[in-house]
Tab-separated table of C-alpha atoms in Angstrom:
chain	number	residue	atom	x	y	z
A	205	MET	CA	13.097	-43.158	-42.228
A	206	ALA	CA	12.222	-43.048	-38.550
A	207	LEU	CA	10.096	-39.909	-38.765
A	208	SER	CA	9.122	-37.680	-41.674
A	209	ILE	CA	7.503	-34.253	-41.822
A	210	ASP	CA	5.828	-33.013	-44.997
A	211	GLU	CA	5.390	-29.420	-46.210
A	212	LYS	CA	2.076	-29.111	-44.325
A	213	GLY	CA	3.702	-30.133	-41.036
A	214	THR	CA	2.176	-33.625	-40.946
A	215	ILE	CA	4.463	-36.020	-39.097
A	216	THR	CA	4.495	-39.691	-40.112
A	217	LEU	CA	6.191	-42.406	-38.054
A	218	TYR	CA	6.087	-45.990	-36.838
A	219	GLN	CA	5.123	-46.534	-33.207
A	220	GLY	CA	8.286	-46.800	-31.127
A	221	ASP	CA	10.625	-45.066	-33.606
A	222	SER	CA	12.601	-41.988	-32.587
A	223	GLY	CA	13.291	-38.794	-34.491
A	224	GLU	CA	13.848	-35.044	-34.439
A	225	ILE	CA	11.466	-32.161	-35.026
A	226	ALA	CA	13.134	-28.842	-35.834
A	227	VAL	CA	11.384	-25.558	-35.072
A	228	THR	CA	12.853	-22.610	-36.977
A	229	GLY	CA	12.052	-18.932	-37.428
A	230	LEU	CA	11.993	-17.992	-33.746
A	231	ASP	CA	12.712	-14.353	-32.869
A	232	ASN	CA	16.271	-14.582	-31.541
A	233	SER	CA	15.899	-11.333	-29.616
A	234	LYS	CA	13.531	-13.148	-27.241
A	235	ASN	CA	14.375	-15.834	-24.727
A	236	TYR	CA	11.766	-18.496	-25.480
A	237	MET	CA	10.943	-21.773	-23.796
A	238	VAL	CA	9.353	-23.866	-26.549
A	239	TYR	CA	6.840	-26.638	-25.776
A	240	PHE	CA	5.619	-29.616	-27.813
A	241	ALA	CA	2.532	-31.701	-26.934
A	242	ILE	CA	0.606	-34.553	-28.535
A	243	GLN	CA	-3.123	-35.243	-28.107
A	244	ASP	CA	-5.349	-38.144	-29.081
A	245	LYS	CA	-8.665	-37.692	-30.906
A	246	LYS	CA	-10.415	-36.967	-27.573
A	247	ARG	CA	-7.844	-34.237	-26.824
A	248	ASN	CA	-6.191	-36.258	-24.044
A	249	LEU	CA	-2.539	-35.383	-23.576
A	250	ILE	CA	-0.234	-38.238	-24.585
A	251	GLY	CA	2.827	-38.433	-22.334
A	252	ASP	CA	4.402	-35.282	-20.958
A	253	GLU	CA	4.857	-32.020	-22.799
A	254	LEU	CA	8.395	-31.694	-24.103
A	255	GLN	CA	10.240	-28.407	-23.581
A	256	VAL	CA	13.420	-26.881	-24.973
A	257	ALA	CA	15.018	-23.553	-24.062
A	258	ALA	CA	15.762	-21.507	-27.178
A	259	ASN	CA	18.330	-19.304	-25.384
A	260	LYS	CA	17.832	-16.452	-27.872
A	261	THR	CA	18.424	-18.598	-30.944
A	262	SER	CA	16.206	-18.788	-34.019
A	263	SER	CA	15.754	-22.567	-33.954
A	264	ILE	CA	15.467	-25.533	-31.593
A	265	VAL	CA	15.064	-29.287	-31.967
A	266	PHE	CA	12.721	-31.619	-30.119
A	267	PHE	CA	13.959	-35.203	-29.894
A	268	LEU	CA	11.148	-37.762	-29.734
A	269	THR	CA	12.512	-40.870	-28.044
A	270	SER	CA	11.316	-44.367	-28.838
A	271	ASP	CA	9.765	-44.542	-25.342
A	272	TYR	CA	7.802	-41.359	-26.086
A	273	THR	CA	6.476	-42.493	-29.478
A	274	ASP	CA	5.692	-45.926	-28.043
A	275	LEU	CA	2.802	-44.149	-26.260
A	276	LEU	CA	1.235	-43.522	-29.697
A	277	THR	CA	-0.719	-46.730	-30.108
A	278	VAL	CA	-2.567	-48.073	-33.115
A	279	PRO	CA	-5.714	-50.110	-32.350
A	280	GLN	CA	-5.688	-53.734	-33.490
A	281	GLY	CA	-7.064	-54.048	-37.016
A	282	LYS	CA	-6.391	-50.414	-37.998
A	283	GLN	CA	-3.744	-49.482	-40.554
A	284	TYR	CA	-2.777	-46.317	-38.679
A	285	GLU	CA	-3.942	-43.890	-35.983
A	286	ILE	CA	-4.052	-40.089	-36.223
A	287	TYR	CA	-2.940	-37.857	-33.362
A	288	THR	CA	-2.540	-34.069	-33.277
A	289	TYR	CA	0.266	-31.934	-31.926
A	290	GLY	CA	0.919	-28.356	-30.960
A	291	ILE	CA	3.959	-26.158	-30.436
A	292	LYS	CA	4.009	-23.090	-28.207
A	293	ALA	CA	6.769	-20.527	-27.607
A	294	CYS	CA	6.675	-18.751	-24.241
A	295	GLU	CA	8.898	-15.759	-23.625
A	296	THR	CA	10.610	-16.200	-20.266
A	297	GLU	CA	11.070	-12.473	-19.502
A	298	SER	CA	7.369	-11.669	-19.959
A	299	SER	CA	4.057	-13.448	-19.969
A	300	THR	CA	3.929	-13.631	-23.785
A	301	GLU	CA	2.829	-16.990	-25.185
A	302	ASP	CA	2.579	-17.739	-28.895
A	303	THR	CA	1.045	-20.889	-30.348
A	304	LEU	CA	3.073	-21.567	-33.472
A	305	PHE	CA	1.342	-22.417	-36.720
A	306	VAL	CA	3.050	-25.267	-38.510
A	307	SER	CA	0.901	-25.688	-41.590
A	308	ASP	CA	-1.190	-23.013	-43.299
A	309	GLY	CA	-1.328	-20.390	-40.548
A	310	ASN	CA	-5.087	-20.642	-40.059
A	311	TYR	CA	-6.828	-21.050	-36.733
A	312	GLY	CA	-8.498	-24.409	-36.370
A	313	THR	CA	-6.062	-26.258	-38.613
A	314	GLN	CA	-4.816	-29.418	-36.910
A	315	ASN	CA	-1.169	-30.456	-37.025
A	316	MET	CA	-1.374	-34.223	-37.517
A	317	ILE	CA	0.798	-37.169	-36.570
A	318	ILE	CA	0.056	-40.325	-38.538
A	319	VAL	CA	1.270	-43.365	-36.608
A	320	TYR	CA	1.694	-46.796	-38.167
A	321	PRO	CA	1.906	-49.951	-36.059
A	322	ARG	CA	5.299	-51.109	-34.884
A	323	LYS	CA	7.006	-53.384	-37.414
A	324	VAL	CA	9.896	-54.721	-35.314
A	325	ILE	CA	10.701	-54.472	-31.605
A	326	GLY	CA	14.488	-54.500	-32.046
A	327	GLY	CA	17.178	-54.158	-29.367
């Protein structure tokens, strides 16, 4: 299990592991560019925003590389660290931008990433 996502949209992973995040339910009549970003508890952006062109399909996949998740650090002595993430779909033919709700559909709800310290460095 490199990365897991529960029914509320909470992502759980080990620092440095890779994995995929699927986004489904997009309106396939629109040509979206979909963005994914992670923030720390002070709302600082972690790494670069990821982007995937939907090309008028109803779903896309973000691939989080091990280099990308290695930026999600866990302070010494803590069991885990919590980050937040957001996903936005921007229609390329207009100026429409939609922040996608992952969990309960309520404003103010945070989509969390729970990061555990690296267990093994590996190859």
